[in-house]
mmCIF file of C-alpha atoms in Angstrom:
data_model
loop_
_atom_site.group_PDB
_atom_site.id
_atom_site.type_symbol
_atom_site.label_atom_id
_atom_site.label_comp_id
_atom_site.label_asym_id
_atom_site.label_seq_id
_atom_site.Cartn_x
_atom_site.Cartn_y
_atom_site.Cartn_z
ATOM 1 C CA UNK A 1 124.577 111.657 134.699
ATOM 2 C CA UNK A 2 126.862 111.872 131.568
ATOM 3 C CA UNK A 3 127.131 108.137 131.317
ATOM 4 C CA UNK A 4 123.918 107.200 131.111
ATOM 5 C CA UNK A 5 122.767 109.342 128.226
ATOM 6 C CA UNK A 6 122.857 107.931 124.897
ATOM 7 C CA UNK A 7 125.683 108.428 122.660
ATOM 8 C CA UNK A 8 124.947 111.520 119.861
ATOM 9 C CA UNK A 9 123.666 109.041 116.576
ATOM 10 C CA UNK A 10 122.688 105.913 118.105
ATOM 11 C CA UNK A 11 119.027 105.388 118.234
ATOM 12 C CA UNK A 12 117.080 103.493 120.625
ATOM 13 C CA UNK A 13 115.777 100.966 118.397
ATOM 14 C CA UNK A 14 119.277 100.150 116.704
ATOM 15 C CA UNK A 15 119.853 96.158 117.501
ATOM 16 C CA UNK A 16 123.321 94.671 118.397
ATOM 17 C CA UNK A 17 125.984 95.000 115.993
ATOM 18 C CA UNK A 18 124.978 98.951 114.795
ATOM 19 C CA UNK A 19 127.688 101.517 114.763
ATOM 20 C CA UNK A 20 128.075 103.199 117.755
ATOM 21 C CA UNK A 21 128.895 107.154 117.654
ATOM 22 C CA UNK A 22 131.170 108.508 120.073
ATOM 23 C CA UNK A 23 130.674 112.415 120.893
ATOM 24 C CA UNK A 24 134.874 112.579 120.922
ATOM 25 C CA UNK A 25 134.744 116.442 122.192
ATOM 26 C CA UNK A 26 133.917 115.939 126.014
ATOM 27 C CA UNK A 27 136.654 112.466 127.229
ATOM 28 C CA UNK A 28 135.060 112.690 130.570
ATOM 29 C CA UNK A 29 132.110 111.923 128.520
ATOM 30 C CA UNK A 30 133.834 108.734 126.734
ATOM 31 C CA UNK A 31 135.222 107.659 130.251
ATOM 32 C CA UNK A 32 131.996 108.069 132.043
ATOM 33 C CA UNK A 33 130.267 106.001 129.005
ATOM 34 C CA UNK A 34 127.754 103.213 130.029
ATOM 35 C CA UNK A 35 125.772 102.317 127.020
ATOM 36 C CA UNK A 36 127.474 100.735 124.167
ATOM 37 C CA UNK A 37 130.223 99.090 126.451
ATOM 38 C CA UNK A 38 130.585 95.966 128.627
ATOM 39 C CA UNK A 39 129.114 97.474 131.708
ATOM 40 C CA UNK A 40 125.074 96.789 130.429
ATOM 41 C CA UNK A 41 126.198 93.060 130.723
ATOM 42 C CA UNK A 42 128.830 92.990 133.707
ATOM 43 C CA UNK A 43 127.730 95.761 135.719
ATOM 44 C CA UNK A 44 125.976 93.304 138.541
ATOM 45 C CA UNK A 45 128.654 91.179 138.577
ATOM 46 C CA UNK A 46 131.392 94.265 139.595
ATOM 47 C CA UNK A 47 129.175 95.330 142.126
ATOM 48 C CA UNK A 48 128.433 91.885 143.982
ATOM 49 C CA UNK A 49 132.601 91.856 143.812
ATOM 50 C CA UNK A 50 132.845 94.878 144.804
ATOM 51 C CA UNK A 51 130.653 94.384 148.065
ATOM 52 C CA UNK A 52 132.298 91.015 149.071
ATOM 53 C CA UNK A 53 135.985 93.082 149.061
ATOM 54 C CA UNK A 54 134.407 95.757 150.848
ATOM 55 C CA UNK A 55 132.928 92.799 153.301
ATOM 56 C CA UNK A 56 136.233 91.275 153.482
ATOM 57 C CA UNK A 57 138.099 94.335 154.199
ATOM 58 C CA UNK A 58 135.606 95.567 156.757
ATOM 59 C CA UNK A 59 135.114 92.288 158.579
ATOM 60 C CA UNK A 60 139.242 91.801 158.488
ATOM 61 C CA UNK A 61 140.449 95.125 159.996
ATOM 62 C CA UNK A 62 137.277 95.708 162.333
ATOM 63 C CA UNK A 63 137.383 92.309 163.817
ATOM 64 C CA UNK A 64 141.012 91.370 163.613
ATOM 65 C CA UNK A 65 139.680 88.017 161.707
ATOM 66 C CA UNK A 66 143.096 87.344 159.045
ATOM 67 C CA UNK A 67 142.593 84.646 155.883
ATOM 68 C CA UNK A 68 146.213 83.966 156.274
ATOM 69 C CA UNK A 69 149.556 85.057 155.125
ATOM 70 C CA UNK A 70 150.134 82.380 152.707
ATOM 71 C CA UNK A 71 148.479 84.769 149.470
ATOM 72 C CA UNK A 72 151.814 86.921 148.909
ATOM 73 C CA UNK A 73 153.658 83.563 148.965
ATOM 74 C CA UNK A 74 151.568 81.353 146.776
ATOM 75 C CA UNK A 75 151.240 85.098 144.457
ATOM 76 C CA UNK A 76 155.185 85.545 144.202
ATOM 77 C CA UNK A 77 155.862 81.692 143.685
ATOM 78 C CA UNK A 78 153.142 82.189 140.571
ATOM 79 C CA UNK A 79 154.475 85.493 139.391
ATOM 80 C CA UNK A 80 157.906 84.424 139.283
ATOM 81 C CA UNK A 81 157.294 81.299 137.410
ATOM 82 C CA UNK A 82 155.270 83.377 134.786
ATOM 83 C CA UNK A 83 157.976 86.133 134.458
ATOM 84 C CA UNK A 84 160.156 83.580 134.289
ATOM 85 C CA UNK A 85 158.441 81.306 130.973
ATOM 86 C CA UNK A 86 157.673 85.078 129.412
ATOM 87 C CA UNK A 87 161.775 85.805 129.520
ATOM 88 C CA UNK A 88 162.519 82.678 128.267
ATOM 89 C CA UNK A 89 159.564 83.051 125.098
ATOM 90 C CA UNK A 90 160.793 86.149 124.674
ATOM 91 C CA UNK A 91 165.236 85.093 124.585
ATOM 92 C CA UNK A 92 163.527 82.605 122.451
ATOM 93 C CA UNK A 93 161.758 84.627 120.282
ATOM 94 C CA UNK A 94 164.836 86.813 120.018
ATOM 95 C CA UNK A 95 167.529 84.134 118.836
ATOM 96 C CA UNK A 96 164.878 83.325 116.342
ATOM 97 C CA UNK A 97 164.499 86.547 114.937
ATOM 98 C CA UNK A 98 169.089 87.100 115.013
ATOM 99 C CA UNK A 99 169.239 83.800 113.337
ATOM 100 C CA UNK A 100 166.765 84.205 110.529
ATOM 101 C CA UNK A 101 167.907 88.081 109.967
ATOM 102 C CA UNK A 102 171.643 86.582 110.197
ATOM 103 C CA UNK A 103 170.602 84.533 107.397
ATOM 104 C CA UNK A 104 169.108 87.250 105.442
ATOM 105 C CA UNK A 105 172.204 89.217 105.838
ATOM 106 C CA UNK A 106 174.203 86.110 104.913
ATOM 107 C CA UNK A 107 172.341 85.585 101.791
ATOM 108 C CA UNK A 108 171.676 89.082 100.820
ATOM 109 C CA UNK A 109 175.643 89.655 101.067
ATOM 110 C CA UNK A 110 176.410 86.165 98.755
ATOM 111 C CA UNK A 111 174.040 87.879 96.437
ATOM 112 C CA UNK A 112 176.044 91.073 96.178
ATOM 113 C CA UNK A 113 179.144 88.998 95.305
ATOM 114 C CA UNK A 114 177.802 86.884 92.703
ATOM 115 C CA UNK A 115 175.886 90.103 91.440
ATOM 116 C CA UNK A 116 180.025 91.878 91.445
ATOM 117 C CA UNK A 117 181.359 88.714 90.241
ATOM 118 C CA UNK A 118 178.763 87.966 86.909
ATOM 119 C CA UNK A 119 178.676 91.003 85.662
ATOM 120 C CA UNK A 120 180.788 91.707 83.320
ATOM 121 C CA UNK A 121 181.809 95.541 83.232
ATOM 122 C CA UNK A 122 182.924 97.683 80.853
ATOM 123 C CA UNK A 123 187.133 98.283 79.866
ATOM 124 C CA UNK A 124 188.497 99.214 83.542
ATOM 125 C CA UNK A 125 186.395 96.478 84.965
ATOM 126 C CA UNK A 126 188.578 94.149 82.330
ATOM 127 C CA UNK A 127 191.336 95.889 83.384
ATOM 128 C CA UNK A 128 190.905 95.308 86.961
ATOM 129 C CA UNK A 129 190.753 91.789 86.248
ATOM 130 C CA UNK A 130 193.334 91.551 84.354
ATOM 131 C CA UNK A 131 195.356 93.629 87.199
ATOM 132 C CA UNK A 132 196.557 96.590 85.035
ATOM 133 C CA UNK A 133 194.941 98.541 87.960
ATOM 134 C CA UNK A 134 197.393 101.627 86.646
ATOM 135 C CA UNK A 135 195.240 101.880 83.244
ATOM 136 C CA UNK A 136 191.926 101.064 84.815
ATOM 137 C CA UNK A 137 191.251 104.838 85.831
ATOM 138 C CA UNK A 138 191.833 106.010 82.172
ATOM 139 C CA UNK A 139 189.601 103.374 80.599
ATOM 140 C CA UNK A 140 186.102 103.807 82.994
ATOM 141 C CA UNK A 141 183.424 104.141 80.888
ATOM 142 C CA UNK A 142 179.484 104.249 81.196
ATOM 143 C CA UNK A 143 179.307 100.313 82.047
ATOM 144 C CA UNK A 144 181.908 100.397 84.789
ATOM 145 C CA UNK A 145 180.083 103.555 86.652
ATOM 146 C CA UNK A 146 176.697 100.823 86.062
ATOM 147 C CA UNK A 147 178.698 98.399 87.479
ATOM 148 C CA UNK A 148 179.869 99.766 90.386
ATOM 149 C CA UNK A 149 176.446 101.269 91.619
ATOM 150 C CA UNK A 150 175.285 97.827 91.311
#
């Protein structure tokens, strides 16, 4: 059996807590995998669950013996109350996120103004202010293009 071989690099005597080297060529090999997984600890506990299903199942369509209807009830009730707190976590979650980026934006925007509104410019940016906007495309100099790709 593939799964119960040991892994290529992992010695016998190697305690808990060692690497654990996966042959990555073959995946039926890494589905198939037994040793360094869960299934060394859990594997009696699937298989007594397993059975009891298989019991259930057997004993419920051979015998026409039924636990009840109530299960898809009691399930959908449950489901729908946990969809229902993850949608509202999650609207949550999103007006949290739209109000702090809105803020960001906000801020990052006031920045840009005061950053437009301190600095001082060169001779068309003193223009500008001083609305002779007709001279202001004669005068640009090296601090108004510095300026302007502020």
């Amino acid at each position: 059996f593939l799964f119960l071989r040991r892994p290529p690099g992992r010695s016998p005597g190697r305690g808990r807590g060692s690497m654990i080297y996966y042959d990555n060529t073959s995946w039926l090999a890494l589905v198939l995998r037994f040793d360094g997984t869960m299934w060394p600890r859990t594997w009696i506990q699937t298989l007594l669950i397993f059975v009891f299903c298989l019991c259930a199942y057997t004993l419920g369509n051979y015998s026409g013996w039924e636990a009840g209807n109530h299960g898809h009830t009691i399930f959908g009730s449950t489901m729908a109350y946990f969809l229902v707190f993850r949608a509202n976590t999650a609207t949550e979650r999103y007006w949290s996120g739209r109000t702090y980026l809105a803020g960001i934006y906000g801020n990052a925007r006031e920045l840009a103004m005061v950053m437009l509104i301190a600095m001082k410019g060169g001779a068309a940016n003193a223009a500008w202010r001083g609305r002779k906007q007709a001279d202001s495309v004669a005068l640009e100099d090296v601090n108004d293009i510095h300026a302007s790709m502020a």
